[in-house]
Tab-separated table of C-alpha atoms in Angstrom:
chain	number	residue	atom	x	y	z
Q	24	UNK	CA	219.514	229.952	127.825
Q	25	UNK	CA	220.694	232.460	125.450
Q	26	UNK	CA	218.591	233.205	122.482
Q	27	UNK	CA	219.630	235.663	119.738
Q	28	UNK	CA	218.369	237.170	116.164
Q	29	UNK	CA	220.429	235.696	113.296
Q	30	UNK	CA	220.824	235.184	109.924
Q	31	UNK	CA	218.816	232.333	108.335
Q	32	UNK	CA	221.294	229.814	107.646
Q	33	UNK	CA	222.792	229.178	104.501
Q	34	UNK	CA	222.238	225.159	102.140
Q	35	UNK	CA	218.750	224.693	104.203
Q	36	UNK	CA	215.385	224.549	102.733
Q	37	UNK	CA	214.022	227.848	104.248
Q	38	UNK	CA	216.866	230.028	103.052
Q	39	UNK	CA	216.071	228.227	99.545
Q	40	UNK	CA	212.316	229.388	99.724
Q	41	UNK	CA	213.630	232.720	100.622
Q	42	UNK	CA	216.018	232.752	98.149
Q	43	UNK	CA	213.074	231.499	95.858
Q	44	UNK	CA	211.514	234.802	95.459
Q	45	UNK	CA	210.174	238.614	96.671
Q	46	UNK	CA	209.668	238.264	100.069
Q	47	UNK	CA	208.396	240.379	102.469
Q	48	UNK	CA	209.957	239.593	105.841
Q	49	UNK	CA	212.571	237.377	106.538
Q	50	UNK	CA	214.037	236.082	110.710
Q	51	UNK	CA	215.829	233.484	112.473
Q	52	UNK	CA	217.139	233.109	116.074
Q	53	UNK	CA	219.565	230.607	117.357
Q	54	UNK	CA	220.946	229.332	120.240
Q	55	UNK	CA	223.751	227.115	121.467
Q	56	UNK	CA	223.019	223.763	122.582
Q	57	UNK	CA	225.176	222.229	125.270
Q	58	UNK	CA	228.435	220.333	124.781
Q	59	UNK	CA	227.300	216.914	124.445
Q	60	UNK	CA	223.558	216.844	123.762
Q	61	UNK	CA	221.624	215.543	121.310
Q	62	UNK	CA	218.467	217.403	119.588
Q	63	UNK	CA	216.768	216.536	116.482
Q	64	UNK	CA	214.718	219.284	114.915
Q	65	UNK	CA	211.613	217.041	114.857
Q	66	UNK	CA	211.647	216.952	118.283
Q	67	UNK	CA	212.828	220.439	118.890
Q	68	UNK	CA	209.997	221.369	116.020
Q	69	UNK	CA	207.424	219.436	118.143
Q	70	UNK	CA	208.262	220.339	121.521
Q	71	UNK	CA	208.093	224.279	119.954
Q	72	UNK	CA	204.415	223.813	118.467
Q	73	UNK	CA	203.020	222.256	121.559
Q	74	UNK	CA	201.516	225.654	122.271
Q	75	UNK	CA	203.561	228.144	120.436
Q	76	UNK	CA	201.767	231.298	120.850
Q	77	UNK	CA	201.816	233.378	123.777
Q	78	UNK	CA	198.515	232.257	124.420
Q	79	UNK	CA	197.668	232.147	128.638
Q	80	UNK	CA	196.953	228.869	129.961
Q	81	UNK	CA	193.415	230.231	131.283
Q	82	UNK	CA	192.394	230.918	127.628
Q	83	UNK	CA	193.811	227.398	126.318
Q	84	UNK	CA	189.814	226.268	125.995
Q	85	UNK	CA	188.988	228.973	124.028
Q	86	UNK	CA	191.498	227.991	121.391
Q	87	UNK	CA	190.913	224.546	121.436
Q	88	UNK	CA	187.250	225.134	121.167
Q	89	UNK	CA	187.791	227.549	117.739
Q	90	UNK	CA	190.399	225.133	116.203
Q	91	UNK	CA	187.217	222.687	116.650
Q	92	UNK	CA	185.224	224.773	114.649
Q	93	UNK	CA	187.678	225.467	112.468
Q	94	UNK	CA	187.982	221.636	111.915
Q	95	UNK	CA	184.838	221.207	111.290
Q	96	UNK	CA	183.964	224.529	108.798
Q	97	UNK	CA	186.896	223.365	106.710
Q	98	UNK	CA	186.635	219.500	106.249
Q	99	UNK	CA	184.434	219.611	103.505
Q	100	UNK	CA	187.053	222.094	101.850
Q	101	UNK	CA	189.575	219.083	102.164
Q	102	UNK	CA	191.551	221.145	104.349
Q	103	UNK	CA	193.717	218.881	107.287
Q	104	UNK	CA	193.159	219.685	110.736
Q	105	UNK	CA	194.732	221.762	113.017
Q	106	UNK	CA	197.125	219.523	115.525
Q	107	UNK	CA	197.001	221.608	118.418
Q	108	UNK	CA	194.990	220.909	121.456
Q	109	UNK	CA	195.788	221.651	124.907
Q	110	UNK	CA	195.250	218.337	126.379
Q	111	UNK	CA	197.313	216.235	123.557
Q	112	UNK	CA	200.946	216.746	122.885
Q	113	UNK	CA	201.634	217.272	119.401
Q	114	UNK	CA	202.665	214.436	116.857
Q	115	UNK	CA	206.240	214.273	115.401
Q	116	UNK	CA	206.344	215.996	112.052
Q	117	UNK	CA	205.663	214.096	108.954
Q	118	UNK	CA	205.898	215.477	105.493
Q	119	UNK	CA	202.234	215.972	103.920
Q	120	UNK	CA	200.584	216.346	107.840
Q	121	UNK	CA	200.529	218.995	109.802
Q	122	UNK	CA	202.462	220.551	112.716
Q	123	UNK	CA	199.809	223.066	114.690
Q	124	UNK	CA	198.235	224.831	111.977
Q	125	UNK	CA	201.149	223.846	109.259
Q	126	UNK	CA	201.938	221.839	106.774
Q	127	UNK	CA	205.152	219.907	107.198
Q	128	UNK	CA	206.929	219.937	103.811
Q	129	UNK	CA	210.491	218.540	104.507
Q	130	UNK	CA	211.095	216.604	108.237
Q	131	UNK	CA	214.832	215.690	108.954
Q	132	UNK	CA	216.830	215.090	112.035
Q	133	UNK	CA	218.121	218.559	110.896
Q	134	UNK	CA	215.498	220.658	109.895
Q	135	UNK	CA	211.615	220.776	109.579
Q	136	UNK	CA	210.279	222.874	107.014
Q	137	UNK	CA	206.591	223.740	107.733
Q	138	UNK	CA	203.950	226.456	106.799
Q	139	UNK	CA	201.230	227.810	104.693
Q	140	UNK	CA	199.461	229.572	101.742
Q	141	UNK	CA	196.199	231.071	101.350
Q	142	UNK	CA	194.898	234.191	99.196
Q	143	UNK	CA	196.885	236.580	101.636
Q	144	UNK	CA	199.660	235.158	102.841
Q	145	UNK	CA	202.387	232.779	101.893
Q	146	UNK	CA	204.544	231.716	104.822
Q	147	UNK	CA	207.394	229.093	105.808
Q	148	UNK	CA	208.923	228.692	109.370
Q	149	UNK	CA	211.702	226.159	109.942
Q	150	UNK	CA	213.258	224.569	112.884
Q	151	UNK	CA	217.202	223.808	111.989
Q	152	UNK	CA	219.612	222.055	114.316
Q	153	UNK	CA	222.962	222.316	112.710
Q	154	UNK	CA	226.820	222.972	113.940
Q	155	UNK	CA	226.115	222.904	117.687
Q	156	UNK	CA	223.331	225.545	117.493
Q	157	UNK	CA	219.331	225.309	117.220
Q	158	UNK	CA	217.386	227.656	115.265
Q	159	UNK	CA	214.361	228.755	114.120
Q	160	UNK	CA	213.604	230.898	111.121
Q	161	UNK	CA	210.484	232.827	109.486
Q	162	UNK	CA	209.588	233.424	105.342
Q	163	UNK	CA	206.556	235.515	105.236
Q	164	UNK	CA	205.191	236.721	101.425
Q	165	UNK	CA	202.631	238.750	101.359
Q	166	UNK	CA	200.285	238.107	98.141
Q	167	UNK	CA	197.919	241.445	97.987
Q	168	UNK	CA	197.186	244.834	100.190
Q	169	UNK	CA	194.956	242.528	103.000
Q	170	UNK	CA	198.208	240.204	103.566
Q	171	UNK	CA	200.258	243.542	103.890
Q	172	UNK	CA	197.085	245.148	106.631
Q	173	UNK	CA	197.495	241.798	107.967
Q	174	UNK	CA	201.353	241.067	108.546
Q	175	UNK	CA	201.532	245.185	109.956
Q	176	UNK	CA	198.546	244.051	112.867
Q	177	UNK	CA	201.057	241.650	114.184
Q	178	UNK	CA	204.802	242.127	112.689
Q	179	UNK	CA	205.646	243.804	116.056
Q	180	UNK	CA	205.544	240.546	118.014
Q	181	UNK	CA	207.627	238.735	115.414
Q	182	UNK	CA	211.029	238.759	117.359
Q	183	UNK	CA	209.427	238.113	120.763
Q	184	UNK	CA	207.790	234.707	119.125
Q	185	UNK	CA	210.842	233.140	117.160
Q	186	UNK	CA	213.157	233.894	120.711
Q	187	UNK	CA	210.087	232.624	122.872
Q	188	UNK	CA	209.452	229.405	120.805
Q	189	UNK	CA	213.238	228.346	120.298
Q	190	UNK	CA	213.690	228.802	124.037
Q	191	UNK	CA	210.347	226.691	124.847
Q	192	UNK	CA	211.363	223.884	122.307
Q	193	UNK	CA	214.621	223.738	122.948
Q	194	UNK	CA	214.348	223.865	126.936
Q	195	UNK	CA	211.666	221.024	126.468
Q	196	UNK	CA	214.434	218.928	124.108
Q	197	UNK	CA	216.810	219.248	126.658
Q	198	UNK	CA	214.510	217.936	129.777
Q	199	UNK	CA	214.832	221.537	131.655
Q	200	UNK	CA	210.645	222.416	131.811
Q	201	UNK	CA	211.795	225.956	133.846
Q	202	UNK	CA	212.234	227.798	130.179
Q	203	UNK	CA	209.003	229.932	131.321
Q	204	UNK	CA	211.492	232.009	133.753
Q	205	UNK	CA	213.707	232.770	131.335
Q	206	UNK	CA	211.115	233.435	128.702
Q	207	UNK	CA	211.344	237.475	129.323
């Protein structure tokens, strides 16, 4: 499977945050999907988020065990959970829940618009399925000089993630599980 950098595309809601403001980074990657299958970005958005990062299987308890903590440091801040866990598969997206660590602000058959804010950082990543192609796309704002020290520790990756997760989600949508040989 074929995944490439793009443009974001044009009448969705990410390139309308983008559009929205200063921002400082802006990505998308797309790929065909075969002649004669069906995705729907809540699925492909889903499948994607299972376990997006490039984090080893080994290490999977580690993460679940800090997303735990996380949980429970931040409840009494009214802050949702994090979705993730290694032994669950994640939930379809729903507008006001979350996705992973993200909240899911608009959930279509054609694109899921999820992400974040906090004092650092204001970020929105979409998955798109439109005109025969899926995509996936990246709004990052930084808000002061620790969002910029922070975006610079792992900007370099940025590329590697968006081709990695369209390829994983959209491998997954399409029943073929072998995306992890093609992910390099």
């Amino acid at each position: 499977m074929k995944v490439a950098s793009c443009s974001i595309p044009d009448d969705t809601a990410l390139a309308r945050f983008r559009d929205s403001g200063e921002y400082t980074h802006a990505e998308a990657a797309e790929s065909l999907i075969p002649d004669q299958e069906k995705v729907d970005a809540r699925e492909l958005a889903r499948l994607a988020m299972d376990r997006p990062s490039l984090t080893p299987e080994r290490a999977f308890w580690w993460v679940d065990l800090w997303i735990r903590v996380q949980a429970l440091v931040l409840r009494p801040f009214g802050a949702k959970p994090n979705t993730m866990r290694s032994t669950r598969d994640q939930p379809l997206p729903k507008v006001g829940e979350h996705l992973g660590p993200y909240e899911v602000f608009e959930a279509s058959e054609h694109e899921v618009l999820l992400g974040d804010m906090d004092k650092m950082l204001e970020h929105r990543m979409s998955f798109i399925v439109a005109d025969g192609k899926a995509y996936i796309g990246v709004v990052l704002r930084t808000r002061n000089k620790a969002g910029d020290a922070y975006w610079n520790q792992f900007r370099h990756n940025q590329t590697q993630i968006l081709h990695w997760s369209l390829r994983r989600g959209l491998s997954r949508a399409l029943g073929d599980d072998d995306y992890a040989a093609e992910a390099h």
